[in-house]
Amino acid sequence: MKPAPFAYARPGTLAEAVALLGAEPGAARILAGGQSLMPMLNFRLAQPALLVDINRIADGAVLRQDADGLTLGPLVRHADLLRHCAAGRGHPLLAAALPLIAHSGIRNRGTVCGSLALADPAAELPACAVALDAELDLVSPRGTRRIGAEAFFRGIYETALAEDEMIAAVRFPPADPNWRWTCLEVARRQGDFAIAGLAAGFCATGAPAARLVAFGVAERPLRLAAAEAALTARGSDAAVATLADLDLLGGGDYPAAYRRQVLGTLLTRAAAALGAPA
Amino acid sequence: MTAVRPPRLIGQPAPRPEAARLASGAGAYVDDVDLPRQLHAAFLRSPHPHAAILGHDATAARALPGVAAVLFWDDLAGVVTPLQTRHAGFPGLVSPPQPPLADRRVAYQGEPVALVLAASRALAEDALEAIAIDYAPLPAAADAATALDPGAPKAHPDLPDNLCWAGEISGGDVDGAFRDAALVVAQTFRFTRHTGVTLEPRGLIAAFDRASGQLDVRISHQQPHQLQVYLADLLGLPMTRVRVIAPDVGGGFGIKMHVYADEVAVCAAARLLGRPVKFIADRLESMAADVHAREHVVDARMALDAAGRITAFDVADRHGLGAYTVFPRSSTMETVSAVRTIGAPYAMAAFRARMQAVFQNKSLIGQYRSVGHPIACTVTEALVDQAARTRGEDPLAFRARNYTPGAALPFTNPAGVRLIDLSHAACHARLEALMDRDAVRRDMADARARGRLPGLGFAAFVELTASGSEAYGAGGVAVAAMDSVTLALEPDGTVKGEASVSEIGQGIAGTLARVVADALALPADQVRIATGDTRSAPHGGGAWSSRGAAIGAEAALGAAARLRAAILAGAAALLQAQPETLDLADGAIVDASGAPRLTLAALAQAALFRGHEFPGGRLPQLAVAHQHGRAQDRAVPTNGIQAALVEIDPGTGLVACRRHWVVEDCGRILNPLLVDAQIRGGVVQGIGAALYEACRYDGEGQLLTGTLADYLLPMAAEMPDIAVAHVETPYSGSVLGAKGAGEAGTCAAAAAVLNAVNDALAPFGTAIAELPVTPVLVLDALARRQAA
Amino acid sequence: MSARTGMPDSLDTKDSVDISCRVNGETVAARVPVRQSLVDFLRHGLGLTGSHVGCEHGVCGACTIVLDGRCVRGCLLLAAQADGAEIETIEGATASGRLDALRAEFVTRAGLQCGFCTPGMLLTAAEFLDAGGGPDRSEIRDALSGNYCRCTGYHAIVDAVEAAARSHPRSA
């Protein structure tokens, strides 16, 4: 199980990295943490001509918390962010989601931006990004653009990234102290990708508001707008009832009906944990 | 000889002598060694479950840099013969030949088709991508349940149907028992395939020296001697020209006890090319081409009389064993083992098991830890719980009434299992003491308060260990059920030895050394037993059927007795004393008063360097060998009982294991630390089978669980603490009285977990009869109740 | 320490790079194929065979090594990425003595059988303890859950780490 041949470049700056991406669009892959890409290379399911290793780009590991929120460069590892959030900083949703991601050895190396760029539909961080209206800075030889997380995720392993583009940073808005957040998921074993998961926020102060984004159940993070409305208006039982209308992934060991049922369970539990009405 | 002294080391807990080395990263596993001029092997494996091979073209592959050879079956056919399993113990066994590389047809996905030899594994894999094979897919036999239906796709087109073997075991008046039964419980049980997943994959380096005609094979394997026999046979070499070395082995569990087509092909290639060839299976190959385990559908029913006594079992097993019956032992051993111990803990009067083993275009089923027994145990214990529940009775009370009483032993039950030296009642009582039932009740109440469904399950078991020569040898299979130990006194008074048992992590080498040390009154570290090299150890069984302590240790004891006698005779000659007046103590020969007369070192030095000092120049024979094989009892039965506490999350269907308890009786315990380690490791493999592990195929025979991301192994976070206790009923047919312990944990763990799950579901009037228990099955079961 | 010229990959040089790194405290310079994994380089290039290869897709943890102070999967890194890095393998961690107490507990309590997972398990457990991990069994199980063991059933490993935690100087 050895990778097919590829060329290897290790640029020192973001500009050099995207220049390499742009030189022959589609031929190169970004190697950040490599915790998903390297298995694909070892399986020979991915056979890029060029691997652009960004692990030594200048200022790649920027982790900045300020009035704009939390800004993460492309080399911020899951473990870095977990450590940051565990100290009560960052964002409570991320603090809840990060321990669910794989295991310490993977979190030590895997990057937040890499997880977003991969867009695994069962992953936690894309759902968190959608739930929190995170913004991504995409950079290419053509320049930089900013895109919201909702628009970024397109499908299974599909994003708005052009072939010559990479994520330069992701910014999570500051946590609103009136909101409470949790991330729940169903997995057979700790650290496995979710069979169904839910990033959930609820604000009971003033006019009730909710934010519910499911993962593992659809081709991309699934904003549950109807459930949000039902939750704030009529409570969690009504919110669960809205799930009946969703078209969910099935297949394999976990049919859509199963995912729908356990998503309802997660919704009920999240609502209870967040103090939303039953 | 003086009376046997009470053992000083046997029965004491002690770490393995190899542990510190392995824990320092200094293990020497097969991939840790590279040989000069070594080539790396990679196999092109069939992507099709069943296909004709119309042609192949390796021109491009052969032209790649670093590629030394691309071999197909036609290239190897001159130096090696196909594998063909024959076992007279299974009359009528249908067993097509299995070429080491596919011969014009592939019969399972993952079957080796071509072998590339290159300067690195990466280059060899490059070449695999450059080989063109013209496959014509054939209909695949995938589903065992329909494999014998008229018109079902055939796994092998030249065979009349998919039946590999059918048989029946029966005893007593089964029909009468069911006719007269006050209660009959019945269930159809489904057991999905799983596999062993040794953390170290299979691998070998084969080197053939053309000048001497010598084949040296360094391989991660449980039975070097068995492999030596079959490699010599398949390659047409004398056994003196085949040396098999098993270095440190990174897990066996039965996975590494077979003769694999790919490994034979590597040896043939090494012979053909005259260069060392290394093959290390990667995990994708392991998942597809290591033997799989189980895959049974069992229709079972149990009859009871009005007093709630079990009277009879009647079962029919359909076993899907893959494309070939595994070489050389035959997959049908799993078939028989899956039914033979059904009902074995209980005093039933009648038994019938009908077995059908069928071919499929899937990976081969082979002997894996606790061969068949977990099936038998699960079927039995699930029916027992079903009966107790139907009768409204406590499951432990039900069992207590039905155990074969100790006074009835020895007893050959109607399934033909000879039961001796068992201790059901004592194990049962010990389990009740081990489990703090008040604490368990608190745990269960706490679970209910959290909205979980707790369940407590039990599983009593009988496991047949340390199989005798009836299992294979009697069927014409060249598998040793005996073991050999050699010992020699070194000039410094230490003792070195070689044993045919295999050290694969269970600690048997150190255990044998302690047996010898006790017999020679030496400290444990003065005896060193080596294993795993057919050149130095006489023939023997290796590691299978939990036999190290029951057979290997008897061989060690016998060798030690011989060496002791030789030492005393030699000392007597030197000291001009009678051997009967001498004894051994603390590394010395002592007289009747206990006074040291001669150290072992002095005796050895005299014998080895100054032989003229012995009267008549007659040297004492300070190098000895002993071979032990059991004459009586086909197998050594063991027994025990396990309990599992689980919690179902009714919102997700997930099952969490909270606690697990084991009481088992492996006879005399030689090293309790290592026995407990075996039990716990075995339990977790059983929990894996119960809740996680499954080799899933689609309806066309495509493997869906090809990686460790798809195939779920137990991890630390989900596993419970496992409390272990013992009852010691020595085996009456040996000196030490030890029985097998390595598989007992696996035997009953899945049954206990399934029963716990069904205990949790019982208030809802629903149950599960399939392993593994998935969350989908659990929610389906709860939904059935809600629909009812 | 100088890198052996690994025969197996000597022909695989068309895409190779020179690297220089510190491995177990010694400077290593080598030319490696860019597609070679770090664990393959450590094992077959440097003879550091204590790091084991169990799955090559990042699941089993047998190849765990310490890269710039963190436990990582050696199978999911390229040797080329080690350039300029500080690497510690089980051999180095053993030689330094920093695993002595933990290893003694593994040995005494039969926290290993075949030993194939043990180097990775020890390094991961040491990282847990160094980060202030305590003797709570469920926390220990959580911390070790990325490292498979097929032999022990984990119980004895948890025993060993728990015992080591009780005597470990707490950093947190």
mmCIF file of N, CA, C and O in Angstrom, chain B residues 673-702:
data_model
loop_
_atom_site.group_PDB
_atom_site.id
_atom_site.type_symbol
_atom_site.label_atom_id
_atom_site.label_comp_id
_atom_site.label_asym_id
_atom_site.label_seq_id
_atom_site.Cartn_x
_atom_site.Cartn_y
_atom_site.Cartn_z
ATOM 1 N N LEU B 673 -0.935 -14.636 35.817
ATOM 2 C CA LEU B 673 -0.875 -13.340 35.122
ATOM 3 C C LEU B 673 -1.168 -13.537 33.631
ATOM 4 O O LEU B 673 -1.940 -12.786 33.029
ATOM 5 N N LEU B 674 -0.553 -14.566 33.064
ATOM 6 C CA LEU B 674 -0.698 -14.767 31.623
ATOM 7 C C LEU B 674 -2.041 -15.404 31.286
ATOM 8 O O LEU B 674 -2.603 -15.139 30.220
ATOM 9 N N VAL B 675 -2.561 -16.226 32.177
ATOM 10 C CA VAL B 675 -3.889 -16.801 31.928
ATOM 11 C C VAL B 675 -4.935 -15.683 31.909
ATOM 12 O O VAL B 675 -5.778 -15.605 31.009
ATOM 13 N N ASP B 676 -4.870 -14.797 32.890
ATOM 14 C CA ASP B 676 -5.830 -13.686 32.907
ATOM 15 C C ASP B 676 -5.684 -12.822 31.658
ATOM 16 O O ASP B 676 -6.677 -12.335 31.106
ATOM 17 N N ALA B 677 -4.451 -12.634 31.216
ATOM 18 C CA ALA B 677 -4.218 -11.841 30.004
ATOM 19 C C ALA B 677 -4.874 -12.506 28.798
ATOM 20 O O ALA B 677 -5.485 -11.837 27.957
ATOM 21 N N GLN B 678 -4.760 -13.827 28.728
ATOM 22 C CA GLN B 678 -5.401 -14.551 27.626
ATOM 23 C C GLN B 678 -6.916 -14.421 27.698
ATOM 24 O O GLN B 678 -7.586 -14.204 26.685
ATOM 25 N N ILE B 679 -7.443 -14.565 28.890
ATOM 26 C CA ILE B 679 -8.904 -14.501 29.051
ATOM 27 C C ILE B 679 -9.412 -13.129 28.604
ATOM 28 O O ILE B 679 -10.355 -13.009 27.824
ATOM 29 N N ARG B 680 -8.769 -12.082 29.098
ATOM 30 C CA ARG B 680 -9.268 -10.736 28.802
ATOM 31 C C ARG B 680 -9.138 -10.427 27.310
ATOM 32 O O ARG B 680 -10.039 -9.844 26.707
ATOM 33 N N GLY B 681 -8.003 -10.786 26.737
ATOM 34 C CA GLY B 681 -7.847 -10.535 25.307
ATOM 35 C C GLY B 681 -8.876 -11.301 24.493
ATOM 36 O O GLY B 681 -9.431 -10.796 23.521
ATOM 37 N N GLY B 682 -9.156 -12.517 24.934
ATOM 38 C CA GLY B 682 -10.145 -13.325 24.236
ATOM 39 C C GLY B 682 -11.547 -12.749 24.368
ATOM 40 O O GLY B 682 -12.332 -12.763 23.418
ATOM 41 N N VAL B 683 -11.852 -12.240 25.540
ATOM 42 C CA VAL B 683 -13.178 -11.635 25.751
ATOM 43 C C VAL B 683 -13.386 -10.477 24.782
ATOM 44 O O VAL B 683 -14.448 -10.345 24.157
ATOM 45 N N VAL B 684 -12.372 -9.650 24.631
ATOM 46 C CA VAL B 684 -12.551 -8.477 23.768
ATOM 47 C C VAL B 684 -12.703 -8.893 22.310
ATOM 48 O O VAL B 684 -13.462 -8.274 21.556
ATOM 49 N N GLN B 685 -12.038 -9.965 21.909
ATOM 50 C CA GLN B 685 -12.302 -10.443 20.546
ATOM 51 C C GLN B 685 -13.743 -10.946 20.427
ATOM 52 O O GLN B 685 -14.376 -10.793 19.378
ATOM 53 N N GLY B 686 -14.266 -11.506 21.497
ATOM 54 C CA GLY B 686 -15.657 -11.930 21.480
ATOM 55 C C GLY B 686 -16.619 -10.752 21.477
ATOM 56 O O GLY B 686 -17.659 -10.787 20.804
ATOM 57 N N ILE B 687 -16.274 -9.712 22.208
ATOM 58 C CA ILE B 687 -17.114 -8.506 22.189
ATOM 59 C C ILE B 687 -17.075 -7.888 20.796
ATOM 60 O O ILE B 687 -18.088 -7.388 20.296
ATOM 61 N N GLY B 688 -15.927 -7.940 20.168
ATOM 62 C CA GLY B 688 -15.838 -7.460 18.789
ATOM 63 C C GLY B 688 -16.821 -8.192 17.890
ATOM 64 O O GLY B 688 -17.553 -7.574 17.105
ATOM 65 N N ALA B 689 -16.855 -9.508 18.022
ATOM 66 C CA ALA B 689 -17.788 -10.297 17.214
ATOM 67 C C ALA B 689 -19.234 -9.959 17.570
ATOM 68 O O ALA B 689 -20.121 -9.988 16.722
ATOM 69 N N ALA B 690 -19.469 -9.637 18.818
ATOM 70 C CA ALA B 690 -20.840 -9.395 19.277
ATOM 71 C C ALA B 690 -21.372 -8.056 18.789
ATOM 72 O O ALA B 690 -22.552 -7.947 18.453
ATOM 73 N N LEU B 691 -20.504 -7.049 18.759
ATOM 74 C CA LEU B 691 -21.017 -5.691 18.557
ATOM 75 C C LEU B 691 -20.407 -4.925 17.381
ATOM 76 O O LEU B 691 -20.987 -3.932 16.940
ATOM 77 N N TYR B 692 -19.256 -5.321 16.901
ATOM 78 C CA TYR B 692 -18.553 -4.444 15.973
ATOM 79 C C TYR B 692 -18.134 -5.089 14.657
ATOM 80 O O TYR B 692 -18.354 -4.535 13.586
ATOM 81 N N GLU B 693 -17.486 -6.223 14.750
ATOM 82 C CA GLU B 693 -16.732 -6.722 13.601
ATOM 83 C C GLU B 693 -17.618 -7.438 12.595
ATOM 84 O O GLU B 693 -18.398 -8.309 12.963
ATOM 85 N N ALA B 694 -17.463 -7.079 11.336
ATOM 86 C CA ALA B 694 -18.211 -7.753 10.280
ATOM 87 C C ALA B 694 -17.486 -7.582 8.956
ATOM 88 O O ALA B 694 -17.136 -6.468 8.568
ATOM 89 N N CYS B 695 -17.237 -8.697 8.288
ATOM 90 C CA CYS B 695 -16.795 -8.649 6.894
ATOM 91 C C CYS B 695 -18.070 -8.657 6.058
ATOM 92 O O CYS B 695 -18.726 -9.697 5.924
ATOM 93 N N ARG B 696 -18.430 -7.505 5.524
ATOM 94 C CA ARG B 696 -19.678 -7.386 4.774
ATOM 95 C C ARG B 696 -19.404 -7.537 3.277
ATOM 96 O O ARG B 696 -18.455 -6.940 2.755
ATOM 97 N N TYR B 697 -20.254 -8.297 2.634
ATOM 98 C CA TYR B 697 -20.205 -8.430 1.175
ATOM 99 C C TYR B 697 -21.526 -7.958 0.615
ATOM 100 O O TYR B 697 -22.568 -8.049 1.276
ATOM 101 N N ASP B 698 -21.503 -7.495 -0.605
ATOM 102 C CA ASP B 698 -22.783 -7.240 -1.251
ATOM 103 C C ASP B 698 -23.286 -8.558 -1.865
ATOM 104 O O ASP B 698 -22.632 -9.606 -1.774
ATOM 105 N N GLY B 699 -24.440 -8.499 -2.487
ATOM 106 C CA GLY B 699 -25.060 -9.708 -3.003
ATOM 107 C C GLY B 699 -24.289 -10.363 -4.131
ATOM 108 O O GLY B 699 -24.551 -11.509 -4.487
ATOM 109 N N GLU B 700 -23.336 -9.629 -4.693
ATOM 110 C CA GLU B 700 -22.546 -10.180 -5.796
ATOM 111 C C GLU B 700 -21.154 -10.630 -5.343
ATOM 112 O O GLU B 700 -20.311 -10.939 -6.169
ATOM 113 N N GLY B 701 -20.918 -10.618 -4.043
ATOM 114 C CA GLY B 701 -19.632 -11.097 -3.563
ATOM 115 C C GLY B 701 -18.541 -10.051 -3.498
ATOM 116 O O GLY B 701 -17.367 -10.386 -3.344
ATOM 117 N N GLN B 702 -18.926 -8.777 -3.581
ATOM 118 C CA GLN B 702 -17.934 -7.698 -3.447
ATOM 119 C C GLN B 702 -17.754 -7.378 -1.966
ATOM 120 O O GLN B 702 -18.731 -7.087 -1.272
#
